mmCIF file of N, CA, C and O and ligand atoms in Angstrom:
data_model
loop_
_atom_site.group_PDB
_atom_site.id
_atom_site.type_symbol
_atom_site.label_atom_id
_atom_site.label_comp_id
_atom_site.label_asym_id
_atom_site.label_seq_id
_atom_site.Cartn_x
_atom_site.Cartn_y
_atom_site.Cartn_z
ATOM 1 N N MET A 1 13.691 17.292 0.036
ATOM 2 C CA MET A 1 12.589 16.732 -0.738
ATOM 3 C C MET A 1 12.756 15.215 -0.814
ATOM 4 O O MET A 1 13.833 14.706 -1.030
ATOM 5 N N SER A 2 11.639 14.500 -0.624
ATOM 6 C CA SER A 2 11.651 13.055 -0.657
ATOM 7 C C SER A 2 11.691 12.532 -2.089
ATOM 8 O O SER A 2 11.149 13.139 -3.005
ATOM 9 N N ASP A 3 12.347 11.390 -2.265
ATOM 10 C CA ASP A 3 12.345 10.727 -3.564
ATOM 11 C C ASP A 3 11.183 9.746 -3.678
ATOM 12 O O ASP A 3 10.976 9.161 -4.737
ATOM 13 N N ALA A 4 10.459 9.529 -2.582
ATOM 14 C CA ALA A 4 9.354 8.573 -2.596
ATOM 15 C C ALA A 4 8.234 9.079 -3.503
ATOM 16 O O ALA A 4 7.964 10.273 -3.582
ATOM 17 N N LYS A 5 7.603 8.127 -4.190
ATOM 18 C CA LYS A 5 6.478 8.457 -5.060
ATOM 19 C C LYS A 5 5.334 7.504 -4.742
ATOM 20 O O LYS A 5 5.554 6.336 -4.464
ATOM 21 N N ALA A 6 4.107 8.019 -4.766
ATOM 22 C CA ALA A 6 2.930 7.199 -4.501
ATOM 23 C C ALA A 6 2.126 7.042 -5.781
ATOM 24 O O ALA A 6 1.891 8.020 -6.492
ATOM 25 N N PHE A 7 1.740 5.794 -6.064
ATOM 26 C CA PHE A 7 0.915 5.490 -7.232
ATOM 27 C C PHE A 7 -0.395 4.893 -6.712
ATOM 28 O O PHE A 7 -0.387 3.876 -6.035
ATOM 29 N N ILE A 8 -1.494 5.523 -7.031
ATOM 30 C CA ILE A 8 -2.800 5.055 -6.584
ATOM 31 C C ILE A 8 -3.519 4.436 -7.768
ATOM 32 O O ILE A 8 -3.722 5.092 -8.793
ATOM 33 N N ASN A 9 -3.890 3.154 -7.620
ATOM 34 C CA ASN A 9 -4.621 2.462 -8.675
ATOM 35 C C ASN A 9 -6.104 2.789 -8.514
ATOM 36 O O ASN A 9 -6.727 2.360 -7.537
ATOM 37 N N PRO A 10 -6.685 3.547 -9.430
ATOM 38 C CA PRO A 10 -8.083 3.949 -9.272
ATOM 39 C C PRO A 10 -9.068 2.786 -9.359
ATOM 40 O O PRO A 10 -10.183 2.896 -8.870
ATOM 41 N N LYS A 11 -8.663 1.675 -9.933
ATOM 42 C CA LYS A 11 -9.565 0.513 -10.045
ATOM 43 C C LYS A 11 -9.589 -0.293 -8.748
ATOM 44 O O LYS A 11 -10.647 -0.637 -8.253
ATOM 45 N N SER A 12 -8.403 -0.625 -8.216
ATOM 46 C CA SER A 12 -8.340 -1.477 -7.028
ATOM 47 C C SER A 12 -8.314 -0.670 -5.740
ATOM 48 O O SER A 12 -8.682 -1.172 -4.683
ATOM 49 N N GLY A 13 -7.826 0.548 -5.818
ATOM 50 C CA GLY A 13 -7.666 1.371 -4.627
ATOM 51 C C GLY A 13 -6.324 1.165 -3.961
ATOM 52 O O GLY A 13 -6.020 1.815 -2.969
ATOM 53 N N SER A 14 -5.508 0.235 -4.479
ATOM 54 C CA SER A 14 -4.200 -0.015 -3.866
ATOM 55 C C SER A 14 -3.295 1.205 -4.033
ATOM 56 O O SER A 14 -3.431 1.977 -4.981
ATOM 57 N N ILE A 15 -2.399 1.354 -3.073
ATOM 58 C CA ILE A 15 -1.490 2.499 -3.048
ATOM 59 C C ILE A 15 -0.070 1.959 -2.975
ATOM 60 O O ILE A 15 0.336 1.406 -1.955
ATOM 61 N N ARG A 16 0.678 2.084 -4.046
ATOM 62 C CA ARG A 16 2.050 1.595 -4.098
ATOM 63 C C ARG A 16 2.984 2.790 -3.929
ATOM 64 O O ARG A 16 2.808 3.821 -4.575
ATOM 65 N N ILE A 17 3.953 2.627 -3.038
ATOM 66 C CA ILE A 17 4.919 3.699 -2.805
ATOM 67 C C ILE A 17 6.296 3.175 -3.169
ATOM 68 O O ILE A 17 6.685 2.082 -2.737
ATOM 69 N N THR A 18 7.006 3.927 -3.986
ATOM 70 C CA THR A 18 8.376 3.543 -4.318
ATOM 71 C C THR A 18 9.310 4.286 -3.377
ATOM 72 O O THR A 18 9.161 5.471 -3.143
ATOM 73 N N GLY A 19 10.228 3.520 -2.794
ATOM 74 C CA GLY A 19 11.174 4.094 -1.851
ATOM 75 C C GLY A 19 11.032 3.437 -0.489
ATOM 76 O O GLY A 19 10.242 2.512 -0.304
ATOM 77 N N VAL A 20 11.803 3.915 0.463
ATOM 78 C CA VAL A 20 11.787 3.365 1.819
ATOM 79 C C VAL A 20 10.825 4.184 2.667
ATOM 80 O O VAL A 20 10.892 5.409 2.679
ATOM 81 N N VAL A 21 9.918 3.480 3.363
ATOM 82 C CA VAL A 21 8.868 4.138 4.139
ATOM 83 C C VAL A 21 8.924 3.655 5.586
ATOM 84 O O VAL A 21 8.996 2.449 5.841
ATOM 85 N N ASP A 22 8.931 4.595 6.534
ATOM 86 C CA ASP A 22 8.824 4.239 7.952
ATOM 87 C C ASP A 22 7.350 4.202 8.323
ATOM 88 O O ASP A 22 6.621 5.176 8.108
ATOM 89 N N ILE A 23 6.907 3.087 8.905
ATOM 90 C CA ILE A 23 5.551 2.978 9.435
ATOM 91 C C ILE A 23 5.643 3.387 10.905
ATOM 92 O O ILE A 23 6.443 2.822 11.658
ATOM 93 N N VAL A 24 4.838 4.381 11.311
ATOM 94 C CA VAL A 24 4.928 4.903 12.674
ATOM 95 C C VAL A 24 3.587 4.748 13.392
ATOM 96 O O VAL A 24 2.529 4.657 12.759
ATOM 97 N N ASP A 25 3.667 4.716 14.740
ATOM 98 C CA ASP A 25 2.443 4.663 15.536
ATOM 99 C C ASP A 25 1.931 6.083 15.775
ATOM 100 O O ASP A 25 2.473 7.053 15.238
ATOM 101 N N ALA A 26 0.890 6.223 16.583
ATOM 102 C CA ALA A 26 0.261 7.525 16.812
ATOM 103 C C ALA A 26 1.211 8.531 17.452
ATOM 104 O O ALA A 26 1.015 9.746 17.339
ATOM 105 N N ASP A 27 2.265 8.023 18.121
ATOM 106 C CA ASP A 27 3.233 8.908 18.758
ATOM 107 C C ASP A 27 4.436 9.206 17.869
ATOM 108 O O ASP A 27 5.361 9.901 18.275
ATOM 109 N N GLY A 28 4.440 8.648 16.672
ATOM 110 C CA GLY A 28 5.533 8.892 15.745
ATOM 111 C C GLY A 28 6.698 7.925 15.889
ATOM 112 O O GLY A 28 7.739 8.112 15.256
ATOM 113 N N ASN A 29 6.533 6.885 16.714
ATOM 114 C CA ASN A 29 7.594 5.884 16.878
ATOM 115 C C ASN A 29 7.590 4.937 15.687
ATOM 116 O O ASN A 29 6.527 4.442 15.287
ATOM 117 N N VAL A 30 8.764 4.666 15.138
ATOM 118 C CA VAL A 30 8.852 3.777 13.984
ATOM 119 C C VAL A 30 8.556 2.342 14.417
ATOM 120 O O VAL A 30 9.201 1.803 15.317
ATOM 121 N N ILE A 31 7.556 1.746 13.788
ATOM 122 C CA ILE A 31 7.177 0.360 14.058
ATOM 123 C C ILE A 31 7.900 -0.571 13.105
ATOM 124 O O ILE A 31 8.338 -1.661 13.470
ATOM 125 N N GLU A 32 8.020 -0.129 11.864
ATOM 126 C CA GLU A 32 8.600 -0.968 10.820
ATOM 127 C C GLU A 32 9.074 -0.072 9.682
ATOM 128 O O GLU A 32 8.494 0.988 9.441
ATOM 129 N N THR A 33 10.108 -0.497 9.023
ATOM 130 C CA THR A 33 10.587 0.203 7.827
ATOM 131 C C THR A 33 10.419 -0.743 6.647
ATOM 132 O O THR A 33 10.868 -1.890 6.699
ATOM 133 N N ILE A 34 9.738 -0.284 5.618
ATOM 134 C CA ILE A 34 9.410 -1.125 4.468
ATOM 135 C C ILE A 34 9.891 -0.446 3.195
ATOM 136 O O ILE A 34 9.754 0.768 3.041
ATOM 137 N N GLU A 35 10.424 -1.256 2.278
ATOM 138 C CA GLU A 35 10.837 -0.729 0.977
ATOM 139 C C GLU A 35 9.777 -1.069 -0.055
ATOM 140 O O GLU A 35 9.336 -2.215 -0.158
ATOM 141 N N ASN A 36 9.352 -0.102 -0.817
ATOM 142 C CA ASN A 36 8.379 -0.260 -1.906
ATOM 143 C C ASN A 36 7.078 -0.935 -1.449
ATOM 144 O O ASN A 36 6.646 -1.927 -2.045
ATOM 145 N N PRO A 37 6.450 -0.442 -0.380
ATOM 146 C CA PRO A 37 5.215 -1.093 0.097
ATOM 147 C C PRO A 37 4.023 -0.817 -0.820
ATOM 148 O O PRO A 37 3.990 0.168 -1.554
ATOM 149 N N LYS A 38 3.058 -1.711 -0.752
ATOM 150 C CA LYS A 38 1.788 -1.532 -1.479
ATOM 151 C C LYS A 38 0.690 -1.660 -0.425
ATOM 152 O O LYS A 38 0.512 -2.725 0.180
ATOM 153 N N PHE A 39 -0.011 -0.569 -0.202
ATOM 154 C CA PHE A 39 -1.035 -0.531 0.833
ATOM 155 C C PHE A 39 -2.412 -0.838 0.255
ATOM 156 O O PHE A 39 -2.700 -0.527 -0.902
ATOM 157 N N CYS A 40 -3.260 -1.422 1.099
ATOM 158 C CA CYS A 40 -4.640 -1.740 0.699
ATOM 159 C C CYS A 40 -5.512 -0.494 0.791
ATOM 160 O O CYS A 40 -5.498 0.214 1.786
ATOM 161 N N GLY A 41 -6.252 -0.257 -0.257
ATOM 162 C CA GLY A 41 -7.208 0.844 -0.256
ATOM 163 C C GLY A 41 -8.626 0.362 -0.442
ATOM 164 O O GLY A 41 -9.568 1.149 -0.413
ATOM 165 N N CYS A 42 -8.788 -0.975 -0.596
ATOM 166 C CA CYS A 42 -10.132 -1.514 -0.841
ATOM 167 C C CYS A 42 -10.772 -2.031 0.441
ATOM 168 O O CYS A 42 -11.977 -2.252 0.483
ATOM 169 N N GLY A 43 -9.969 -2.274 1.475
ATOM 170 C CA GLY A 43 -10.492 -2.757 2.751
ATOM 171 C C GLY A 43 -10.642 -4.264 2.844
ATOM 172 O O GLY A 43 -11.075 -4.775 3.872
ATOM 173 N N GLN A 44 -10.263 -5.030 1.813
ATOM 174 C CA GLN A 44 -10.466 -6.479 1.806
ATOM 175 C C GLN A 44 -9.222 -7.286 2.189
ATOM 176 O O GLN A 44 -9.326 -8.492 2.408
ATOM 177 N N SER A 45 -8.065 -6.648 2.279
ATOM 178 C CA SER A 45 -6.831 -7.374 2.578
ATOM 179 C C SER A 45 -6.881 -8.016 3.957
ATOM 180 O O SER A 45 -7.380 -7.436 4.913
ATOM 181 N N LYS A 46 -6.334 -9.227 4.049
ATOM 182 C CA LYS A 46 -6.214 -9.902 5.339
ATOM 183 C C LYS A 46 -4.875 -9.572 5.985
ATOM 184 O O LYS A 46 -4.569 -10.064 7.061
ATOM 185 N N GLU A 47 -4.065 -8.762 5.298
ATOM 186 C CA GLU A 47 -2.757 -8.376 5.811
ATOM 187 C C GLU A 47 -2.659 -6.854 5.924
ATOM 188 O O GLU A 47 -1.621 -6.270 5.658
ATOM 189 N N LYS A 48 -3.771 -6.197 6.297
ATOM 190 C CA LYS A 48 -3.780 -4.738 6.410
ATOM 191 C C LYS A 48 -2.661 -4.264 7.328
ATOM 192 O O LYS A 48 -2.390 -4.931 8.312
ATOM 193 N N PRO A 49 -2.001 -3.209 7.030
ATOM 194 C CA PRO A 49 -2.384 -2.219 6.028
ATOM 195 C C PRO A 49 -1.891 -2.538 4.621
ATOM 196 O O PRO A 49 -2.098 -1.757 3.715
ATOM 197 N N LEU A 50 -1.206 -3.685 4.441
ATOM 198 C CA LEU A 50 -0.655 -3.997 3.128
ATOM 199 C C LEU A 50 -1.679 -4.683 2.238
ATOM 200 O O LEU A 50 -2.564 -5.395 2.710
ATOM 201 N N CYS A 51 -1.542 -4.499 0.955
ATOM 202 C CA CYS A 51 -2.384 -5.158 -0.042
ATOM 203 C C CYS A 51 -1.922 -6.609 -0.178
ATOM 204 O O CYS A 51 -0.727 -6.866 -0.281
ATOM 205 N N ASP A 52 -2.855 -7.562 -0.141
ATOM 206 C CA ASP A 52 -2.522 -8.971 -0.344
ATOM 207 C C ASP A 52 -3.118 -9.515 -1.642
ATOM 208 O O ASP A 52 -3.098 -10.713 -1.882
ATOM 209 N N GLY A 53 -3.655 -8.642 -2.467
ATOM 210 C CA GLY A 53 -4.222 -9.068 -3.750
ATOM 211 C C GLY A 53 -5.697 -9.410 -3.678
ATOM 212 O O GLY A 53 -6.293 -9.764 -4.700
ATOM 213 N N SER A 54 -6.299 -9.327 -2.495
ATOM 214 C CA SER A 54 -7.722 -9.669 -2.351
ATOM 215 C C SER A 54 -8.623 -8.783 -3.201
ATOM 216 O O SER A 54 -9.735 -9.185 -3.537
ATOM 217 N N HIS A 55 -8.156 -7.609 -3.568
ATOM 218 C CA HIS A 55 -8.970 -6.700 -4.388
ATOM 219 C C HIS A 55 -9.287 -7.312 -5.750
ATOM 220 O O HIS A 55 -10.255 -6.930 -6.380
ATOM 221 N N LYS A 56 -8.493 -8.285 -6.173
ATOM 222 C CA LYS A 56 -8.707 -8.891 -7.488
ATOM 223 C C LYS A 56 -10.033 -9.617 -7.568
ATOM 224 O O LYS A 56 -10.572 -9.815 -8.645
ATOM 225 N N GLY A 57 -10.573 -10.043 -6.423
ATOM 226 C CA GLY A 57 -11.860 -10.717 -6.413
ATOM 227 C C GLY A 57 -13.032 -9.755 -6.445
ATOM 228 O O GLY A 57 -14.178 -10.168 -6.599
ATOM 229 N N LEU A 58 -12.748 -8.469 -6.289
ATOM 230 C CA LEU A 58 -13.822 -7.484 -6.224
ATOM 231 C C LEU A 58 -14.233 -6.979 -7.600
ATOM 232 O O LEU A 58 -15.392 -6.812 -7.890
ATOM 233 N N ARG A 59 -13.256 -6.710 -8.418
ATOM 234 C CA ARG A 59 -13.535 -6.178 -9.752
ATOM 235 C C ARG A 59 -12.337 -6.436 -10.648
ATOM 236 O O ARG A 59 -11.234 -6.653 -10.193
ATOM 237 N N LYS A 60 -12.610 -6.413 -11.907
ATOM 238 C CA LYS A 60 -11.543 -6.675 -12.860
ATOM 239 C C LYS A 60 -10.656 -5.457 -12.998
ATOM 240 O O LYS A 60 -11.110 -4.335 -13.005
ATOM 241 N N GLU A 61 -9.332 -5.746 -13.085
ATOM 242 C CA GLU A 61 -8.365 -4.688 -13.337
ATOM 243 C C GLU A 61 -8.012 -4.700 -14.812
ATOM 244 O O GLU A 61 -8.069 -5.730 -15.465
ATOM 245 N N GLU A 62 -7.642 -3.560 -15.290
ATOM 246 C CA GLU A 62 -7.233 -3.477 -16.700
ATOM 247 C C GLU A 62 -5.764 -3.763 -16.826
ATOM 248 O O GLU A 62 -5.005 -3.574 -15.960
HETATM 249 S S1 FES B 101 -6.157 -2.948 -2.487
HETATM 250 FE FE1 FES B 101 -7.087 -4.089 -0.947
HETATM 251 S S2 FES B 101 -6.271 -6.058 -1.179
HETATM 252 FE FE2 FES B 101 -5.315 -4.896 -2.719
#
């Protein structure tokens, strides 16, 4: 069982994962290993697939 946990922010759409994550290509080859990544779910990041904070201009977060 993995210790990784995913937190989805319903306001921004960002997806934060705690733990070490392997990013793989379509063939399953590891491209990069990232610790505690935060992925973009709003589609506005200029650093996709990672969140760069651009969602803050879309709507207010609580
Ligand atoms: S969720 Fe898209 S930039 Fe943060």
